[in-house]
Short mmCIF file of C-alpha atoms and ligand atoms in Angstrom, two decimals:
data_model
loop_
_atom_site.label_atom_id
_atom_site.label_comp_id
_atom_site.label_asym_id
_atom_site.label_seq_id
_atom_site.Cartn_x
_atom_site.Cartn_y
_atom_site.Cartn_z
CA MET A 7 -9.98 12.08 -17.27
CA ASP A 8 -9.82 8.64 -18.72
CA ASN A 9 -9.67 5.90 -16.18
CA TYR A 10 -7.65 2.90 -17.29
CA PHE A 11 -9.73 0.73 -15.05
CA ASN A 12 -13.19 1.58 -16.25
CA SER A 13 -14.39 -1.96 -16.32
CA PHE A 14 -11.98 -2.94 -13.59
CA ASP A 15 -14.22 -1.06 -11.18
CA LYS A 16 -16.57 -3.98 -11.06
CA LYS A 17 -13.82 -6.37 -10.28
CA TYR A 18 -13.95 -8.28 -7.06
CA ILE A 19 -10.71 -8.92 -5.32
CA ASN A 20 -10.04 -11.75 -2.96
CA TYR A 21 -9.47 -10.23 0.40
CA TYR A 22 -7.18 -12.65 2.05
CA SER A 23 -4.73 -9.95 3.08
CA PHE A 24 -7.22 -8.68 5.55
CA ILE A 25 -5.92 -11.15 8.04
CA GLN A 26 -3.56 -9.60 10.38
CA PHE A 27 -4.47 -11.33 13.54
CA LYS A 28 -5.32 -14.66 12.09
CA GLU A 29 -8.09 -15.76 14.36
CA ARG A 30 -9.97 -12.48 14.23
CA TYR A 31 -12.55 -10.91 12.06
CA TYR A 32 -11.99 -7.41 10.86
CA ILE A 33 -14.86 -5.12 10.31
CA LEU A 34 -14.93 -2.45 7.70
CA GLY A 35 -17.87 -0.16 8.19
CA ASP A 36 -20.65 -2.53 9.13
CA PHE A 37 -19.34 -5.16 6.79
CA LEU A 38 -17.80 -8.13 8.52
CA ILE A 39 -14.84 -9.59 6.77
CA ASP A 40 -14.05 -13.20 7.39
CA PRO A 41 -10.31 -13.63 7.09
CA TRP A 42 -10.60 -17.34 6.38
CA GLY A 43 -13.36 -17.30 3.88
CA SER A 44 -12.67 -16.26 0.37
CA SER A 45 -13.83 -12.82 1.35
CA ILE A 46 -14.24 -10.41 -1.39
CA VAL A 47 -14.03 -6.69 -1.61
CA ASP A 48 -15.92 -4.59 -4.03
CA TYR A 49 -14.13 -1.29 -4.43
CA ASP A 50 -17.31 0.45 -5.51
CA LYS A 51 -19.04 -0.62 -2.35
CA LEU A 52 -16.20 0.69 -0.24
CA VAL A 53 -16.50 4.04 -1.87
CA ASN A 54 -20.27 4.21 -1.76
CA GLN A 55 -21.06 2.75 1.63
CA PHE A 56 -18.12 2.93 3.96
CA GLY A 57 -17.25 6.60 3.93
CA ILE A 58 -14.26 6.32 1.63
CA LYS A 59 -14.55 9.00 -1.06
CA ASP A 60 -14.00 8.53 -4.77
CA PHE A 61 -10.51 9.74 -5.63
CA SER A 62 -11.34 10.60 -9.22
CA GLU A 63 -13.56 13.44 -8.04
CA ILE A 64 -10.61 15.43 -6.68
CA LEU A 65 -8.01 14.36 -9.20
CA GLY A 66 -8.47 17.52 -11.25
CA GLU A 67 -7.45 19.73 -8.33
CA ILE A 68 -4.03 18.13 -7.95
CA GLU A 69 -1.21 19.68 -9.92
CA ASP A 70 0.83 17.05 -11.70
CA PRO A 71 -0.78 14.01 -10.01
CA ALA A 72 1.16 10.82 -9.41
CA ARG A 73 0.94 8.06 -12.01
CA LEU A 74 -1.05 5.78 -9.73
CA MET A 75 -3.52 8.59 -9.11
CA LYS A 76 -4.02 9.39 -12.78
CA ARG A 77 -4.52 5.75 -13.63
CA GLY A 78 -7.17 5.06 -11.05
CA VAL A 79 -5.01 2.66 -9.02
CA ILE A 80 -5.54 4.98 -6.08
CA PHE A 81 -9.30 4.78 -6.03
CA GLY A 82 -10.37 6.27 -2.72
CA HIS A 83 -9.49 8.67 0.06
CA ARG A 84 -10.53 10.24 3.32
CA ASP A 85 -10.08 14.01 3.67
CA PHE A 86 -7.45 14.16 0.95
CA ASP A 87 -9.14 17.28 -0.46
CA LYS A 88 -8.02 19.16 2.68
CA LEU A 89 -4.41 18.39 1.85
CA VAL A 90 -4.45 19.36 -1.79
CA PRO A 91 -3.65 23.07 -1.22
CA SER A 92 -0.54 22.14 0.82
CA ILE A 93 0.54 19.63 -1.80
CA ASN A 94 0.12 22.13 -4.61
CA ALA A 95 2.02 24.73 -2.55
CA LYS A 96 4.65 22.09 -1.76
CA LYS A 97 4.78 22.79 1.94
CA ASP A 98 3.53 22.16 5.47
CA PHE A 99 2.46 18.55 5.34
CA ALA A 100 3.76 15.10 6.13
CA VAL A 101 3.33 11.64 4.70
CA MET A 102 3.56 8.63 6.96
CA THR A 103 3.39 4.90 6.55
CA GLY A 104 4.59 1.78 8.25
CA MET A 105 5.81 -1.66 7.40
CA MET A 106 5.46 -4.84 9.33
CA PRO A 107 8.70 -6.73 8.84
CA SER A 108 7.74 -10.30 8.09
CA GLY A 109 8.05 -11.89 4.66
CA GLN A 110 9.82 -10.87 1.50
CA MET A 111 9.10 -7.74 -0.45
CA HIS A 112 7.46 -8.21 -3.82
CA ILE A 113 6.66 -5.98 -6.75
CA GLY A 114 3.27 -5.05 -5.24
CA HIS A 115 5.04 -3.31 -2.35
CA LYS A 116 6.62 -0.92 -4.82
CA MET A 117 3.32 0.93 -5.06
CA VAL A 118 3.64 2.52 -1.63
CA ILE A 119 7.24 3.49 -2.29
CA ASP A 120 6.28 5.19 -5.55
CA GLN A 121 3.72 7.20 -3.64
CA LEU A 122 6.16 8.17 -0.90
CA LYS A 123 8.59 9.39 -3.54
CA TRP A 124 5.91 11.54 -5.12
CA TYR A 125 4.94 13.15 -1.81
CA PHE A 126 8.57 13.74 -1.00
CA GLU A 127 9.03 15.60 -4.27
CA LYS A 128 5.98 17.62 -3.29
CA GLY A 129 7.78 18.86 -0.19
CA ALA A 130 6.42 16.48 2.46
CA SER A 131 8.37 15.32 5.44
CA LEU A 132 8.30 11.54 5.76
CA SER A 133 7.71 9.40 8.80
CA LEU A 134 8.31 5.68 8.39
CA SER A 135 7.48 3.20 11.11
CA ILE A 136 9.01 -0.23 11.33
CA ALA A 137 6.27 -2.14 13.07
CA ASP A 138 8.38 -4.57 15.08
CA MET A 139 5.83 -4.52 17.90
CA GLU A 140 3.17 -5.57 15.42
CA SER A 141 5.25 -8.37 13.94
CA TYR A 142 5.93 -9.61 17.48
CA ALA A 143 2.23 -9.59 18.40
CA ALA A 144 0.87 -10.85 15.09
CA ARG A 145 3.60 -13.19 13.88
CA GLY A 146 5.76 -13.97 16.92
CA ILE A 147 8.87 -12.45 15.33
CA SER A 148 11.50 -11.26 17.85
CA PHE A 149 12.59 -7.60 17.87
CA GLU A 150 16.11 -8.60 16.75
CA LYS A 151 14.83 -10.62 13.84
CA ALA A 152 12.36 -7.89 12.87
CA LYS A 153 15.13 -5.30 12.80
CA ASP A 154 17.24 -7.53 10.62
CA ILE A 155 14.40 -8.12 8.15
CA ALA A 156 13.49 -4.43 8.18
CA VAL A 157 17.01 -3.27 7.39
CA HIS A 158 18.03 -5.88 4.85
CA GLU A 159 14.76 -6.67 3.16
CA TYR A 160 12.63 -3.54 3.49
CA LEU A 161 14.75 -0.42 3.99
CA ALA A 162 17.42 -1.57 1.55
CA ASN A 163 14.73 -1.97 -1.10
CA TYR A 164 13.09 1.34 -0.24
CA ILE A 165 16.43 2.99 -0.89
CA ALA A 166 17.13 0.94 -4.02
CA LEU A 167 13.75 1.98 -5.38
CA GLY A 168 14.75 5.61 -5.06
CA LEU A 169 13.74 6.88 -1.65
CA ASP A 170 16.49 8.84 0.09
CA LEU A 171 16.08 7.74 3.71
CA THR A 172 19.13 9.71 4.83
CA ASP A 173 17.46 13.04 4.08
CA ASP A 174 16.81 15.38 7.05
CA LYS A 175 13.12 15.36 6.30
CA VAL A 176 12.87 11.62 6.87
CA ASN A 177 12.27 9.93 10.21
CA VAL A 178 12.62 6.13 10.17
CA TYR A 179 12.19 4.38 13.49
CA LEU A 180 11.54 1.05 15.14
CA GLN A 181 8.33 1.07 17.16
CA SER A 182 9.92 -0.73 20.09
CA GLN A 183 12.78 1.79 20.31
CA ASN A 184 10.80 4.99 20.18
CA LYS A 185 10.06 6.48 23.60
CA THR A 186 7.85 9.31 22.31
CA LEU A 187 5.79 6.78 20.38
CA ASN A 188 5.32 4.48 23.35
CA ASP A 189 4.37 7.37 25.66
CA LEU A 190 1.87 8.51 23.07
CA THR A 191 0.45 4.98 22.80
CA PHE A 192 -0.17 5.01 26.55
CA LYS A 193 -2.02 8.32 26.33
CA ILE A 194 -4.06 6.98 23.43
CA ALA A 195 -4.95 3.86 25.42
CA LYS A 196 -6.67 6.06 27.99
CA ARG A 197 -9.03 7.32 25.27
CA VAL A 198 -10.28 3.95 24.01
CA ASN A 199 -12.45 1.36 25.65
CA PHE A 200 -13.12 -2.24 24.83
CA ASN A 201 -16.40 -1.52 23.05
CA ASN A 202 -14.65 0.90 20.68
CA MET A 203 -12.12 -1.79 19.80
CA ARG A 204 -14.75 -4.46 19.36
CA ALA A 205 -16.82 -2.23 17.10
CA ILE A 206 -13.87 -1.73 14.78
CA TYR A 207 -12.01 -5.02 14.94
CA GLY A 208 -14.53 -7.54 16.22
CA PHE A 209 -12.35 -8.53 19.17
CA ASN A 210 -13.87 -10.66 21.90
CA GLU A 211 -13.24 -11.77 25.48
CA SER A 212 -10.47 -14.15 24.57
CA THR A 213 -8.53 -11.69 22.44
CA ASN A 214 -4.92 -11.52 23.42
CA ILE A 215 -4.13 -8.12 24.98
CA GLY A 216 -1.18 -7.72 22.63
CA HIS A 217 -3.64 -7.79 19.74
CA LEU A 218 -5.66 -5.07 21.41
CA TYR A 219 -2.59 -3.01 22.11
CA VAL A 220 -0.85 -3.12 18.75
CA PRO A 221 -3.48 -1.11 16.81
CA LEU A 222 -2.98 1.61 19.41
CA VAL A 223 0.71 1.68 18.59
CA GLN A 224 -0.25 2.13 14.96
CA VAL A 225 -2.56 5.00 15.93
CA ALA A 226 0.44 6.54 17.67
CA ASP A 227 2.51 5.99 14.50
CA ILE A 228 -0.02 7.98 12.55
CA LEU A 229 -0.23 10.81 15.10
CA LEU A 230 3.52 10.98 15.80
CA PRO A 231 4.30 13.53 13.02
CA GLN A 232 1.94 15.95 14.81
CA THR A 233 3.73 15.83 18.17
CA GLU A 234 5.88 18.68 19.50
CA GLU A 235 9.02 16.76 18.61
CA PHE A 236 8.08 16.98 14.93
CA GLY A 237 6.84 20.54 14.90
CA GLY A 238 3.30 20.12 16.25
CA PRO A 239 -0.09 19.66 14.56
CA LYS A 240 -0.09 19.44 10.79
CA GLN A 241 -1.75 17.78 7.84
CA VAL A 242 -0.69 14.17 7.45
CA VAL A 243 -1.56 11.73 4.69
CA VAL A 244 -1.32 7.96 5.03
CA PRO A 245 -1.21 6.04 1.71
CA VAL A 246 -2.34 2.46 2.33
CA GLY A 247 -4.13 -0.57 0.99
CA VAL A 248 -7.72 -0.66 2.11
CA ASP A 249 -7.02 -3.41 4.64
CA GLN A 250 -5.52 -0.70 6.86
CA ASP A 251 -8.67 1.40 6.92
CA PRO A 252 -9.87 0.15 10.34
CA HIS A 253 -6.72 1.62 11.86
CA LEU A 254 -7.37 4.92 10.15
CA ARG A 255 -10.91 5.12 11.38
CA LEU A 256 -9.71 4.48 14.90
CA THR A 257 -7.00 7.13 14.56
CA ARG A 258 -9.47 9.70 13.28
CA ASP A 259 -11.76 9.08 16.28
CA ILE A 260 -8.90 9.38 18.70
CA ALA A 261 -7.46 12.49 17.03
CA ALA A 262 -10.84 14.16 17.58
CA LYS A 263 -10.80 13.18 21.26
CA MET A 264 -7.27 14.52 21.68
CA ASN A 265 -7.76 17.62 19.56
CA GLU A 266 -8.49 19.99 22.41
CA GLU A 267 -5.48 19.00 24.46
CA TYR A 268 -2.94 18.28 21.71
CA GLY A 269 -4.34 20.02 18.66
CA PHE A 270 -4.20 16.82 16.58
CA LEU A 271 -5.89 17.02 13.18
CA ALA A 272 -7.59 13.99 11.67
CA PRO A 273 -5.14 12.30 9.30
CA ALA A 274 -6.05 12.00 5.63
CA SER A 275 -5.62 8.70 3.81
CA THR A 276 -5.60 7.25 0.32
CA TYR A 277 -6.42 3.70 -0.74
CA HIS A 278 -4.89 1.81 -3.62
CA ARG A 279 -5.99 -1.33 -5.37
CA PHE A 280 -4.05 -4.50 -4.80
CA LEU A 281 -1.83 -5.82 -7.50
CA THR A 282 -3.29 -9.03 -8.87
CA GLY A 283 -1.09 -12.10 -8.51
CA LEU A 284 0.55 -13.61 -11.59
CA THR A 285 -1.97 -16.43 -11.53
CA GLY A 286 -4.94 -14.08 -11.44
CA ASP A 287 -5.50 -14.49 -7.66
CA LYS A 288 -4.22 -12.10 -5.04
CA MET A 289 -0.48 -11.51 -4.94
CA SER A 290 0.85 -12.98 -1.75
CA SER A 291 4.30 -13.08 -0.19
CA SER A 292 3.81 -16.65 0.86
CA LYS A 293 2.84 -17.95 -2.58
CA PRO A 294 5.88 -17.80 -4.87
CA ASN A 295 3.97 -18.45 -8.07
CA THR A 296 1.75 -15.40 -7.50
CA ALA A 297 4.47 -12.82 -6.84
CA ILE A 298 7.70 -11.43 -8.23
CA TYR A 299 10.03 -10.86 -5.28
CA LEU A 300 12.41 -7.94 -5.32
CA ASN A 301 15.33 -10.26 -4.55
CA GLU A 302 14.81 -12.38 -7.65
CA THR A 303 17.20 -12.21 -10.58
CA PRO A 304 16.27 -10.30 -13.75
CA LYS A 305 16.01 -13.66 -15.53
CA GLN A 306 13.59 -15.07 -12.97
CA ALA A 307 11.50 -11.91 -13.09
CA GLU A 308 11.38 -12.07 -16.86
CA LYS A 309 10.31 -15.70 -16.72
CA LYS A 310 7.57 -15.02 -14.22
CA VAL A 311 6.11 -12.28 -16.40
CA LYS A 312 6.05 -14.67 -19.33
CA SER A 313 4.15 -17.24 -17.31
CA SER A 314 1.49 -14.79 -16.11
CA LYS A 315 -2.19 -15.02 -16.83
CA THR A 316 -3.39 -12.80 -19.67
CA GLY A 317 -6.76 -11.56 -20.83
CA GLY A 318 -6.24 -13.29 -24.17
CA ARG A 319 -8.66 -15.56 -26.02
CA GLU A 320 -8.50 -19.30 -26.58
CA THR A 321 -7.18 -19.10 -30.12
CA LEU A 322 -5.37 -16.54 -32.25
CA ASP A 323 -8.30 -16.34 -34.62
CA GLU A 324 -10.66 -15.58 -31.79
CA GLN A 325 -8.28 -12.94 -30.46
CA LYS A 326 -8.11 -11.27 -33.87
CA GLU A 327 -11.85 -11.24 -34.10
CA LEU A 328 -12.85 -10.30 -30.56
CA GLY A 329 -9.74 -8.58 -29.24
CA GLY A 330 -8.11 -9.18 -25.84
CA ARG A 331 -9.40 -8.17 -22.42
CA PRO A 332 -6.87 -5.78 -20.85
CA ASP A 333 -8.97 -5.31 -17.73
CA GLU A 334 -8.68 -8.98 -16.93
CA CYS A 335 -5.03 -9.18 -17.80
CA VAL A 336 -2.17 -9.42 -15.32
CA ILE A 337 0.31 -8.28 -17.97
CA TYR A 338 -1.67 -5.15 -18.68
CA GLU A 339 -1.95 -4.42 -14.99
CA MET A 340 1.84 -4.63 -14.66
CA LEU A 341 2.22 -2.17 -17.51
CA VAL A 342 -0.22 0.22 -15.86
CA TYR A 343 1.16 0.01 -12.33
CA HIS A 344 4.85 -0.32 -12.98
CA LEU A 345 6.27 -0.64 -16.43
CA VAL A 346 4.99 2.06 -18.78
CA ASP A 347 5.48 5.70 -17.92
CA ASP A 348 4.04 7.28 -21.01
CA ASP A 349 0.23 7.52 -20.97
CA LYS A 350 0.01 7.59 -24.76
CA GLU A 351 2.05 4.44 -25.13
CA LEU A 352 -0.22 2.69 -22.67
CA GLU A 353 -3.31 3.90 -24.48
CA LYS A 354 -1.93 2.48 -27.69
CA ILE A 355 -1.36 -0.94 -26.15
CA ARG A 356 -4.87 -0.91 -24.75
CA GLU A 357 -6.40 -0.04 -28.10
CA GLU A 358 -4.37 -2.56 -30.06
CA CYS A 359 -5.21 -5.25 -27.53
CA MET A 360 -8.92 -4.54 -27.75
CA ASP A 361 -9.12 -4.24 -31.50
CA GLY A 362 -7.36 -7.58 -31.95
CA SER A 363 -4.20 -6.32 -33.62
CA LEU A 364 -1.91 -7.07 -30.67
CA MET A 365 -1.31 -10.71 -29.75
CA CYS A 366 -0.57 -11.82 -26.20
CA GLY A 367 2.66 -13.59 -27.09
CA HIS A 368 4.15 -10.42 -28.46
CA CYS A 369 2.77 -8.28 -25.67
CA LYS A 370 4.18 -10.62 -23.01
CA VAL A 371 7.65 -10.56 -24.51
CA HIS A 372 7.57 -6.78 -24.44
CA ALA A 373 6.40 -6.65 -20.80
CA ALA A 374 8.93 -9.29 -19.76
CA GLU A 375 11.69 -7.26 -21.37
CA LEU A 376 10.63 -4.14 -19.48
CA MET A 377 10.52 -6.10 -16.24
CA LYS A 378 13.97 -7.50 -16.86
CA ASP A 379 15.35 -4.01 -17.47
CA PHE A 380 13.72 -2.81 -14.29
CA PHE A 381 15.27 -5.66 -12.28
CA GLU A 382 18.71 -5.16 -13.80
CA ASP A 383 18.64 -1.57 -12.66
CA LEU A 384 17.29 -2.58 -9.25
CA LYS A 385 20.10 -5.14 -8.71
CA VAL A 386 22.76 -2.47 -9.17
CA LYS A 387 21.01 -0.16 -6.73
CA GLN A 388 20.42 -2.93 -4.18
CA GLU A 389 24.16 -3.52 -3.94
CA GLU A 390 24.74 0.02 -2.75
CA SER A 391 21.65 0.35 -0.62
CA VAL A 392 22.26 -2.36 1.99
CA GLU A 393 25.08 -0.45 3.61
CA ILE A 394 23.06 2.76 3.69
CA ALA A 395 20.14 0.90 5.28
CA GLU A 396 22.44 -0.58 7.93
CA SER A 397 23.84 2.84 8.76
CA LEU A 398 20.38 4.22 9.58
CA PHE A 399 20.41 2.57 13.00
CA ASP A 400 24.09 2.93 13.93
N1 LIG B 29 -0.07 -2.49 9.94
C1 LIG B 29 0.74 -2.21 8.78
C2 LIG B 29 0.96 -3.53 8.00
O1 LIG B 29 0.48 -4.55 8.37
C3 LIG B 29 2.07 -1.61 9.12
C4 LIG B 29 1.95 -0.28 9.82
C5 LIG B 29 2.41 -0.01 11.07
C6 LIG B 29 1.42 0.93 9.30
N2 LIG B 29 2.20 1.30 11.38
C7 LIG B 29 1.57 1.90 10.32
C8 LIG B 29 0.81 1.27 8.10
C9 LIG B 29 1.17 3.19 10.14
C10 LIG B 29 0.37 2.58 7.92
C11 LIG B 29 0.54 3.54 8.95
O2 LIG B 29 1.62 -3.53 7.00
FE1 SF4 B 30 -3.07 -8.71 -22.04
FE2 SF4 B 30 -1.43 -7.85 -23.90
FE3 SF4 B 30 -2.92 -10.07 -24.26
FE4 SF4 B 30 -4.06 -7.67 -24.27
S1 SF4 B 30 -2.56 -8.42 -25.72
S2 SF4 B 30 -4.79 -9.49 -23.19
S3 SF4 B 30 -2.82 -6.58 -22.73
S4 SF4 B 30 -1.27 -9.78 -22.79
#
């Protein structure tokens, strides 16, 4: 299977998003990540050295794989092969993820929603955690404020992007409001000691206890679909960015410790690449010139696409002679992740870019047009979705 990111594999991505608890270091495998430095992640290294498996090796076993899987955006997994039979049979598994309500949603967040939709079509039940306890501990956001952001910014957009959160097979909850979750967190806490936490997160003696506690709530999030209340032990997959892997490793350890008593299975996970920011750096909620926010107007979105960094050459002549560089191009990445459905059409753009027959100006206008169409559609759906989102917690 052709991978649209062949040369992208070598690409290093700035790892700023690894900061969750600002003053801490996170450790991935035995690789210490400095949240303040311009830390860098090499996806190849993650796959080769840190126990994350190459997704492309199991791609062929999945019937009708999701677009992000086919295109190599989802590059790694843990234990996903164990889930494939259930996915192909369209039964007996769950997908779970969580969101920390803080900033604004941007186009990069759409990736997780696209994946949730795919699993849902494959028969999964869906568990969605609103991590208000995490946003309190990590960002000092009150529970009231977090709920407001979650409903109006996050859930409304999840619905607008096509996820039916009112379906019986969906469980959306606020961490702070969920008694089963908090009881489970307490039971989990009994199975972890300080050395375990330090080995995974690099915590030290002056770490705030809230920071120690919150990852345990996330472990409970991930195990919740396997509790009695949700039908007992089952296969669960957690689609995340690789910054969440420490939490998954912790959960897998704890699931093993609780297996005898509760029957918990180790959760599977998948890891997707980050969307590059419009400037070529990492896309970040707090840097408006790097991201397209979901609450922007179609015109603004169109404009931002047009101002994005391309993989084009200095001059037109040079471009004609040498061709463009799609693997270093933000526009191309947008087409791959979000804007072009048809694989053949994408292939054509790639070829014409590389053989020098497609010019960036033209290509940008096309991408900007597609983005504008997408936002026009989104605006209509957002108008209806706010009320639905509000009704979820009535
Ligand atoms: N920690 C995640 C974030 O920062 C949010 C989250 C909470 C989550 N619970 C989860 C993610 C469970 C995956 C699974 O965005
Ligand atoms: Fe990017 Fe398109 Fe230019 Fe190629 S032609 S470098 S894909 S903008």
